[in-house]
Amino acid sequence: MIEQAAYWAAQFATDQATQNDRDACEAWCREHPLHRLAMDRMRGLDAQFDSTDDIGRETIETVLERRSRKGRWFGGFTLGLVLLVGGGWLAAQSLTVRAWFPDYKTARGEQRTVTLADGSGLTIDTDGALDFRRDDANRTVTLFRGQILARVAKDEARPFVVETRDGTATALGTAFIVRRDEDATTVTVIESNVRVCPAKASPETCSDLSPGDQVRLEQGRLSRLGRIDPGTAAIWAEGWLAVDDQPVAGVLLELNRYRRQPVRFDADELAGVRVSGSFPLADSDRALDGIVRLTGLRLSRAQDGFPVVSRAK
Amino acid sequence: MSAAATTIDVGMLYASHGDWLREWLRRHTRCSHRAADLAQDTFCRVLETNEGAPVRDPRNYLSTVARRILIDDIRHREVERAYLAVHAERMGDADHLTPARVAEAAQLLDAILRLLETLPDKARRAFMMIRFDGLRYADAAKALGVSERMVKRYVVQVYAHCYAFAYPD
């Protein structure tokens, strides 16, 4: 029904519509009160676009252009070989080789949402790489580096598993985040339940998590981190770095994951400075300006052009 | 859950956590005027969306809602700035803008952006050509390098998307 109303709206969007079209639309509306309602709503929505003049249109273009920078390919990728410290060398090696040619990867500063062959959605954060395989028994994402938000399509017969060198997370439900850092993997559950198992562990060391749970997998061990707010845990996937009263050094470190030109700072000098705010990841220069403004720190440029953050003199 | 019970919940939230929320927002914005406005918006949003379900951790809940409001506000300001810049470039001093006009324009554009933003690139471009630039289907098809039927399919898709977005039920 909505499709039909959309069809009429498309028909009337140009001056090519004929009296026949108008009559046919009117006939369709008469068929059922719900048809009439759908068409009235559609006309109401469409009217919004009427009041958009040239300036409005250009504004839309400008903002879209700004915001879509996050989806742009920055080029110049580095392979995550250094991430493969610890863990069994042989296991690491096979993953290493595969990590050279991942099915999906993102550049530094890029975020991308892809639909996998099974219909599941993955939002891949900055500087990430992964493989996806599906066979009769399993759906497996192998995360070589970076962070993903998985929205899992239902398939009772084939569990959805995300594996990293540190262990696996199996979806018993729908949405969760897996983040692979240099030394460990973090799993955060947004919706429903996820079973997490450390690498090379017996089944009894696995743990079932519910929404808001967050665990760390490191060197074959699983440790529970504090509870987090499932409503904001995935806010990075919408392009925001949201921090609430955190040490600024850690926030800059996180921001650097998205930057080709990392911010330089002396963590000891910045000890004790805290920051709260929401900063756009798509425009990490603007995010940096915001952080500096909110903390009263000083932003300067090194001779090679890299930004430097320090305490104001 | 009756409407009265919902009202009491939010009233209590306001009384016990209103100051805390304003302080939380002030930390996030470094501006107490803006913090006060955003706190107001936060409670409005809570009133609109909360069905009176008990809130286990009120501050956590409020800060989640406030974070959304804050992000909406930043996006809205981005649209305002872009509008002002485009307007200045096009009109110079020829047309005098009032704050009310800017706010009104930005609100409309913000709503349109929400609709268009999540669309695939091609569908959005096709739609803008047809609906904003007044191109005919054949001309848009030529510009996009796809068939006329495809352009029409894109536009139908966009309208259906807008509908689903505006009326999620």
Coordinates of C-alpha atoms in Angstrom, one line a residue:
Chain A
M1 CA 0.0 0.0 0.0
I2 CA 2.8 2.4 0.9
E3 CA 4.6 1.3 -2.2
Q4 CA 1.5 2.2 -4.2
A5 CA 1.3 5.6 -2.6
A6 CA 5.0 6.1 -3.3
Y7 CA 4.4 5.1 -6.9
W8 CA 1.8 7.8 -7.3
A9 CA 4.0 10.4 -5.6
A10 CA 6.8 9.5 -8.0
Q11 CA 4.4 9.8 -10.9
F12 CA 3.4 13.3 -9.8
A13 CA 6.9 14.5 -9.0
T14 CA 7.5 15.8 -12.5
D15 CA 5.3 17.7 -14.9
Q16 CA 5.0 14.6 -16.9
A17 CA 2.0 13.3 -15.1
T18 CA -1.2 13.0 -17.1
Q19 CA -4.9 13.4 -16.3
N20 CA -5.1 9.6 -16.6
D21 CA -2.6 9.3 -13.8
R22 CA -4.6 11.6 -11.6
D23 CA -7.8 9.7 -12.3
A24 CA -6.2 6.4 -11.6
C25 CA -4.8 7.7 -8.3
E26 CA -8.2 9.1 -7.3
A27 CA -9.8 5.7 -8.1
W28 CA -7.2 3.9 -6.0
C29 CA -7.9 6.3 -3.1
R30 CA -11.6 5.6 -3.3
E31 CA -11.0 1.9 -3.0
H32 CA -10.3 2.0 0.7
P33 CA -10.1 4.6 3.4
L34 CA -6.6 3.4 4.2
H35 CA -5.5 4.1 0.7
R36 CA -6.8 7.7 1.1
L37 CA -5.0 8.0 4.4
A38 CA -1.7 6.8 2.9
M39 CA -2.0 9.1 0.0
D40 CA -2.8 12.1 2.2
R41 CA 0.2 11.4 4.3
M42 CA 2.4 11.0 1.3
R43 CA 1.2 14.4 -0.1
G44 CA 2.0 16.0 3.3
L45 CA 5.5 14.6 3.3
D46 CA 6.0 15.6 -0.3
A47 CA 4.9 19.2 0.5
Q48 CA 8.0 19.5 2.7
F49 CA 10.1 19.4 -0.4
D50 CA 8.2 22.2 -2.1
S51 CA 9.4 24.8 0.3
T52 CA 13.0 23.9 -0.4
D53 CA 14.6 26.7 -2.5
D54 CA 18.0 26.9 -4.1
I55 CA 19.7 28.0 -0.9
G56 CA 18.0 25.1 1.0
R57 CA 19.1 22.6 -1.7
E58 CA 22.7 23.8 -1.6
T59 CA 22.7 23.6 2.2
I60 CA 21.5 20.0 2.0
E61 CA 24.3 19.3 -0.4
T62 CA 26.9 21.0 1.8
V63 CA 25.9 19.1 4.9
L64 CA 25.6 15.8 3.2
E65 CA 29.1 16.3 1.7
R66 CA 30.5 17.1 5.2
R67 CA 28.8 14.1 6.8
S68 CA 29.7 11.6 4.1
R69 CA 33.3 12.3 4.5
K70 CA 33.3 9.4 7.0
G71 CA 32.4 7.0 4.2
R72 CA 35.1 8.2 1.9
W73 CA 38.1 6.0 1.2
F74 CA 41.2 7.6 2.5
G75 CA 43.6 5.2 0.9
G76 CA 46.9 4.2 2.4
F77 CA 46.1 1.2 4.6
T78 CA 48.4 -0.5 7.0
L79 CA 48.2 -4.2 7.8
G80 CA 47.6 -5.2 11.3
L81 CA 50.5 -7.5 11.7
V82 CA 51.8 -5.8 14.8
L83 CA 48.5 -6.6 16.4
L84 CA 49.3 -10.3 16.4
V85 CA 51.4 -10.3 19.6
G86 CA 50.9 -13.1 22.1
G87 CA 48.7 -16.1 21.3
G88 CA 49.9 -19.2 19.5
W89 CA 52.3 -18.4 16.7
L90 CA 50.8 -21.0 14.4
A91 CA 47.2 -19.9 15.0
A92 CA 48.4 -16.3 14.6
Q93 CA 50.2 -17.1 11.4
S94 CA 47.2 -18.4 9.6
L95 CA 45.2 -15.4 10.6
T96 CA 48.1 -13.2 9.5
V97 CA 48.1 -14.6 6.1
R98 CA 44.3 -14.2 5.7
A99 CA 44.5 -10.7 7.2
W100 CA 46.5 -9.6 4.1
F101 CA 43.5 -10.1 1.9
P102 CA 40.4 -9.4 4.0
D103 CA 36.9 -9.6 2.5
Y104 CA 36.1 -6.2 4.1
K105 CA 38.3 -3.4 5.3
T106 CA 38.1 0.2 6.3
A107 CA 40.7 2.9 6.1
R108 CA 41.7 5.1 9.0
G109 CA 38.9 7.6 9.6
E110 CA 36.4 5.5 7.5
Q111 CA 33.3 3.9 8.9
R112 CA 31.2 1.7 6.7
T113 CA 28.1 -0.4 7.0
V114 CA 27.9 -3.5 4.9
T115 CA 25.2 -6.1 4.4
L116 CA 26.6 -9.6 4.5
A117 CA 25.5 -12.5 2.3
D118 CA 23.1 -13.7 5.0
G119 CA 21.4 -10.3 5.4
S120 CA 23.2 -9.4 8.6
G121 CA 24.5 -5.9 8.9
L122 CA 28.0 -5.0 10.0
T123 CA 29.1 -1.5 10.8
I124 CA 32.9 -1.5 10.6
D125 CA 34.8 1.2 12.5
T126 CA 38.0 2.9 11.5
D127 CA 41.0 0.9 10.4
G128 CA 39.2 -2.5 10.5
A129 CA 39.6 -5.8 8.5
L130 CA 37.5 -8.9 8.5
D131 CA 36.5 -12.0 6.6
F132 CA 33.0 -13.5 6.4
R133 CA 32.3 -17.1 5.7
R134 CA 29.0 -19.0 5.6
D135 CA 28.6 -22.8 5.4
D136 CA 25.9 -25.2 6.3
A137 CA 26.7 -25.1 10.0
N138 CA 28.0 -21.6 10.7
R139 CA 28.2 -18.0 9.9
T140 CA 31.6 -16.7 10.9
V141 CA 33.1 -13.3 10.9
T142 CA 36.9 -13.3 11.5
L143 CA 37.9 -9.9 12.9
F144 CA 41.5 -9.2 12.2
R145 CA 41.6 -5.7 13.6
G146 CA 39.3 -2.9 14.5
Q147 CA 35.8 -2.7 15.8
I148 CA 32.4 -3.9 14.5
L149 CA 28.8 -3.6 15.4
A150 CA 26.9 -6.7 14.3
R151 CA 23.2 -6.7 13.7
V152 CA 22.5 -10.3 13.1
A153 CA 19.9 -11.7 10.7
K154 CA 17.8 -14.5 12.1
D155 CA 18.9 -18.0 11.1
E156 CA 18.2 -20.7 13.7
A157 CA 20.2 -23.3 11.8
R158 CA 23.5 -21.3 11.6
P159 CA 24.9 -19.5 14.6
F160 CA 26.5 -16.2 14.0
V161 CA 30.1 -16.2 15.4
V162 CA 32.7 -13.5 15.5
E163 CA 36.2 -14.8 16.1
T164 CA 39.4 -13.0 16.9
R165 CA 42.7 -14.3 18.1
D166 CA 41.5 -13.9 21.6
G167 CA 38.3 -15.9 21.4
T168 CA 34.8 -16.1 20.0
A169 CA 31.5 -14.3 20.5
T170 CA 28.4 -16.2 19.4
A171 CA 25.1 -14.4 18.9
L172 CA 22.2 -16.0 20.6
G173 CA 20.2 -12.9 19.6
T174 CA 20.8 -9.8 17.6
A175 CA 23.1 -6.8 18.2
F176 CA 26.6 -6.7 19.7
I177 CA 30.0 -5.1 19.4
V178 CA 33.3 -6.7 19.1
R179 CA 36.5 -4.7 19.3
R180 CA 39.9 -6.0 18.7
D181 CA 42.8 -3.9 20.1
E182 CA 46.5 -4.8 20.2
D183 CA 46.4 -6.8 23.3
A184 CA 42.9 -7.9 23.8
T185 CA 39.3 -8.2 22.4
T186 CA 36.3 -6.5 24.0
V187 CA 32.7 -7.7 23.5
T188 CA 29.8 -5.5 24.3
V189 CA 26.2 -6.7 24.1
I190 CA 23.5 -4.3 22.9
E191 CA 20.5 -6.5 22.5
S192 CA 19.6 -10.1 23.4
N193 CA 22.3 -12.6 24.5
V194 CA 25.8 -13.5 23.3
R195 CA 28.0 -16.4 24.3
V196 CA 31.7 -15.5 24.7
C197 CA 34.5 -18.0 24.8
P198 CA 38.2 -17.3 25.2
A199 CA 40.5 -18.8 22.6
K200 CA 41.6 -22.4 23.2
A201 CA 39.3 -22.8 26.2
S202 CA 37.1 -25.6 27.5
P203 CA 33.4 -25.0 27.2
E204 CA 33.0 -24.3 30.9
T205 CA 35.1 -21.1 30.6
C206 CA 32.5 -19.6 28.2
S207 CA 30.1 -17.1 29.5
D208 CA 26.6 -15.9 28.5
L209 CA 26.2 -12.2 28.4
S210 CA 23.0 -10.0 28.4
P211 CA 22.5 -6.5 27.2
G212 CA 24.8 -4.0 28.9
D213 CA 27.4 -6.6 29.7
Q214 CA 31.0 -6.0 28.6
V215 CA 33.9 -8.5 28.8
R216 CA 37.5 -8.5 27.9
L217 CA 39.2 -11.5 26.3
E218 CA 42.9 -11.6 26.8
Q219 CA 45.5 -14.4 26.7
G220 CA 42.9 -17.1 27.0
R221 CA 41.1 -15.5 29.9
L222 CA 37.8 -13.8 30.2
S223 CA 37.2 -10.9 32.6
R224 CA 34.0 -9.0 33.1
L225 CA 34.2 -5.2 32.8
G226 CA 31.6 -2.9 34.4
R227 CA 28.1 -2.7 33.0
I228 CA 27.7 -0.2 30.2
D229 CA 24.7 1.6 28.8
P230 CA 23.5 -0.3 25.8
G231 CA 21.7 2.8 24.5
T232 CA 25.0 4.7 23.9
A233 CA 27.5 1.9 23.5
A234 CA 27.0 1.8 19.7
I235 CA 27.0 5.6 19.2
W236 CA 30.4 5.4 17.4
A237 CA 28.5 3.5 14.7
E238 CA 26.5 6.7 14.1
G239 CA 29.7 8.6 13.8
W240 CA 30.0 10.1 17.3
L241 CA 32.7 9.9 20.0
A242 CA 30.7 10.3 23.2
V243 CA 32.6 10.7 26.4
D244 CA 31.4 11.4 29.9
D245 CA 33.9 12.8 32.3
Q246 CA 36.9 10.8 31.1
P247 CA 40.7 11.6 31.2
V248 CA 41.4 13.7 28.1
A249 CA 44.5 11.6 27.3
G250 CA 42.4 8.5 26.8
V251 CA 40.0 10.4 24.6
L252 CA 42.7 11.8 22.4
L253 CA 44.1 8.2 22.0
E254 CA 40.7 7.1 20.9
L255 CA 40.3 10.0 18.5
N256 CA 43.7 9.1 17.0
R257 CA 42.3 5.8 15.9
Y258 CA 40.3 7.9 13.4
R259 CA 43.1 10.3 12.3
R260 CA 45.7 10.0 9.7
Q261 CA 47.7 12.7 11.4
P262 CA 47.6 11.6 15.0
V263 CA 47.4 14.3 17.7
R264 CA 50.6 14.4 19.8
F265 CA 50.4 14.9 23.5
D266 CA 52.2 14.1 26.7
A267 CA 49.9 11.9 28.8
D268 CA 51.7 12.7 32.0
E269 CA 51.3 16.5 31.4
L270 CA 47.6 16.0 30.7
A271 CA 47.0 13.8 33.7
G272 CA 44.0 15.1 35.8
V273 CA 42.4 16.9 32.8
R274 CA 38.9 15.4 32.1
V275 CA 36.4 16.0 29.4
S276 CA 32.7 15.4 28.6
G277 CA 31.0 15.8 25.3
S278 CA 30.0 14.4 21.9
F279 CA 32.4 14.8 19.0
P280 CA 31.9 14.0 15.3
L281 CA 34.2 11.2 14.2
A282 CA 33.6 12.1 10.5
D283 CA 35.4 15.4 11.1
S284 CA 38.1 14.6 13.5
D285 CA 39.6 18.1 13.2
R286 CA 36.4 19.6 14.4
A287 CA 36.3 16.9 17.2
L288 CA 39.7 18.0 18.2
D289 CA 38.7 21.7 18.3
G290 CA 35.8 20.8 20.5
I291 CA 37.9 18.8 22.9
V292 CA 40.4 21.7 23.2
R293 CA 37.7 24.2 23.7
L294 CA 36.0 22.2 26.4
T295 CA 39.1 21.5 28.3
G296 CA 40.9 24.9 27.9
L297 CA 44.0 23.1 26.6
R298 CA 46.2 24.6 24.0
L299 CA 46.3 23.4 20.4
S300 CA 49.4 24.1 18.3
R301 CA 51.2 22.7 15.3
A302 CA 54.5 20.9 15.3
Q303 CA 57.0 21.8 12.5
D304 CA 55.9 18.8 10.5
G305 CA 52.3 20.0 10.7
F306 CA 51.1 17.5 13.3
P307 CA 48.7 18.9 15.9
V308 CA 50.0 19.1 19.4
V309 CA 47.9 19.4 22.5
S310 CA 49.4 20.8 25.7
R311 CA 48.4 22.7 28.8
A312 CA 48.0 26.4 28.3
K313 CA 50.9 28.3 29.7
Chain B
M1 CA -0.2 2.8 32.7
S2 CA -2.3 5.9 33.2
A3 CA -1.2 9.4 32.1
A4 CA -1.2 10.6 35.7
A5 CA 1.3 8.0 36.8
T6 CA 3.6 9.0 33.9
T7 CA 3.4 12.7 34.8
I8 CA 4.3 11.9 38.4
D9 CA 7.3 9.8 37.3
V10 CA 8.7 12.7 35.2
G11 CA 7.9 15.2 37.9
M12 CA 9.9 13.2 40.3
L13 CA 12.7 12.8 37.9
Y14 CA 12.8 16.5 37.4
A15 CA 12.7 17.3 41.1
S16 CA 15.4 14.8 42.1
H17 CA 17.7 14.9 39.1
G18 CA 17.0 18.2 37.3
D19 CA 20.0 20.0 38.8
W20 CA 22.2 17.1 38.2
L21 CA 21.2 16.9 34.6
R22 CA 21.8 20.6 34.0
E23 CA 25.2 20.2 35.5
W24 CA 25.9 17.2 33.4
L25 CA 24.9 19.2 30.3
R26 CA 26.9 22.2 31.3
R27 CA 30.0 20.0 31.5
H28 CA 29.2 18.7 28.0
T29 CA 28.6 22.2 26.5
R30 CA 30.5 24.6 28.8
C31 CA 27.5 26.9 28.5
S32 CA 24.9 27.1 31.2
H33 CA 22.2 28.8 28.9
R34 CA 22.5 26.0 26.4
A35 CA 22.6 23.4 29.2
A36 CA 19.3 24.8 30.6
D37 CA 17.6 24.7 27.2
L38 CA 18.9 21.2 26.5
A39 CA 17.8 19.9 29.9
Q40 CA 14.3 21.3 29.2
D41 CA 14.3 19.4 25.8
T42 CA 15.5 16.3 27.6
F43 CA 12.5 16.3 29.9
C44 CA 10.2 17.0 27.1
R45 CA 11.6 14.0 25.2
V46 CA 11.2 11.8 28.3
L47 CA 7.6 12.9 28.5
E48 CA 7.0 12.1 24.9
T49 CA 8.7 8.7 24.8
N50 CA 8.5 7.3 28.3
E51 CA 5.4 5.1 28.7
G52 CA 5.6 5.3 32.4
A53 CA 7.8 2.3 32.6
P54 CA 9.8 2.3 35.8
V55 CA 13.3 3.6 35.3
R56 CA 15.9 1.6 37.1
D57 CA 18.8 4.0 37.0
P58 CA 17.3 7.5 36.4
R59 CA 20.6 9.3 35.9
N60 CA 21.9 6.8 33.4
Y61 CA 18.5 7.0 31.6
L62 CA 18.5 10.8 31.6
S63 CA 22.0 11.1 30.4
T64 CA 21.2 8.6 27.5
V65 CA 18.3 10.8 26.4
A66 CA 20.3 14.0 27.0
R67 CA 23.1 12.6 24.8
R68 CA 20.7 12.1 21.9
I69 CA 19.3 15.6 22.4
L70 CA 22.9 17.0 22.5
I71 CA 23.8 15.3 19.2
D72 CA 20.5 16.5 17.6
D73 CA 21.4 20.0 18.8
I74 CA 24.9 19.8 17.3
R75 CA 23.5 18.5 14.0
H76 CA 21.0 21.2 14.0
R77 CA 23.6 23.9 14.5
E78 CA 25.6 22.4 11.7
V79 CA 22.7 22.8 9.4
E80 CA 22.2 26.4 10.6
R81 CA 25.8 27.3 10.0
A82 CA 25.7 25.7 6.5
Y83 CA 22.5 27.6 5.7
L84 CA 24.0 30.9 6.8
A85 CA 27.2 30.3 4.8
V86 CA 25.2 29.4 1.6
H87 CA 22.9 32.3 2.1
A88 CA 25.7 34.8 2.6
E89 CA 27.5 33.5 -0.5
R90 CA 24.4 33.7 -2.7
M91 CA 22.7 36.8 -1.4
G92 CA 25.4 38.8 0.2
D93 CA 23.7 41.7 2.0
A94 CA 20.8 41.8 -0.4
D95 CA 18.5 39.8 1.9
H96 CA 18.3 40.4 5.6
L97 CA 18.0 37.2 7.6
T98 CA 16.3 37.2 11.0
P99 CA 17.1 34.6 13.7
A100 CA 13.6 33.3 13.4
R101 CA 13.9 32.8 9.6
V102 CA 17.2 30.9 10.0
A103 CA 15.7 28.7 12.8
E104 CA 12.7 27.9 10.6
A105 CA 14.7 27.1 7.5
A106 CA 17.2 25.0 9.5
Q107 CA 14.4 23.0 11.1
L108 CA 12.9 22.1 7.8
L109 CA 16.3 21.3 6.2
D110 CA 17.2 19.2 9.2
A111 CA 14.0 17.2 8.8
I112 CA 14.7 16.7 5.1
L113 CA 18.3 15.7 5.8
R114 CA 17.1 13.1 8.3
L115 CA 15.0 11.6 5.6
L116 CA 17.6 11.7 2.8
E117 CA 20.7 10.9 4.8
T118 CA 20.3 7.2 5.2
L119 CA 19.5 6.6 1.6
P120 CA 21.8 5.0 -0.9
D121 CA 23.7 7.6 -2.8
K122 CA 22.2 7.0 -6.3
A123 CA 18.6 6.9 -5.0
R124 CA 19.2 10.2 -3.2
R125 CA 20.7 11.9 -6.2
A126 CA 18.0 10.7 -8.5
F127 CA 15.4 12.0 -6.1
M128 CA 17.0 15.4 -5.7
M129 CA 17.3 15.8 -9.5
I130 CA 13.6 15.0 -10.0
R131 CA 12.1 16.7 -6.9
F132 CA 14.5 19.7 -6.4
D133 CA 15.9 20.4 -9.8
G134 CA 12.7 19.7 -11.7
L135 CA 14.4 17.4 -14.2
R136 CA 12.4 15.0 -16.2
Y137 CA 12.9 11.2 -15.8
A138 CA 14.7 10.9 -19.1
D139 CA 17.1 13.7 -18.3
A140 CA 17.9 12.4 -14.8
A141 CA 18.5 8.9 -16.3
K142 CA 21.0 10.4 -18.7
A143 CA 22.8 12.3 -16.0
L144 CA 23.0 9.3 -13.7
G145 CA 23.8 6.8 -16.5
V146 CA 21.0 4.5 -15.7
S147 CA 17.7 3.6 -17.3
E148 CA 14.6 5.8 -17.0
R149 CA 12.8 2.9 -15.2
M150 CA 15.6 2.7 -12.7
V151 CA 15.3 6.4 -11.9
K152 CA 11.6 6.0 -11.3
R153 CA 12.3 3.0 -9.1
Y154 CA 14.7 5.1 -7.1
V155 CA 12.2 7.8 -6.6
V156 CA 9.5 5.4 -5.5
Q157 CA 12.0 3.8 -3.1
V158 CA 12.8 7.3 -1.6
Y159 CA 9.1 8.1 -1.2
A160 CA 8.4 4.7 0.5
H161 CA 11.5 5.3 2.7
C162 CA 10.2 8.7 3.7
Y163 CA 6.8 7.3 4.6
A164 CA 8.3 4.5 6.7
F165 CA 10.5 7.0 8.4
A166 CA 7.7 9.4 9.2
Y167 CA 5.1 6.7 10.1
P168 CA 7.1 3.8 11.6
D169 CA 4.0 1.8 12.6

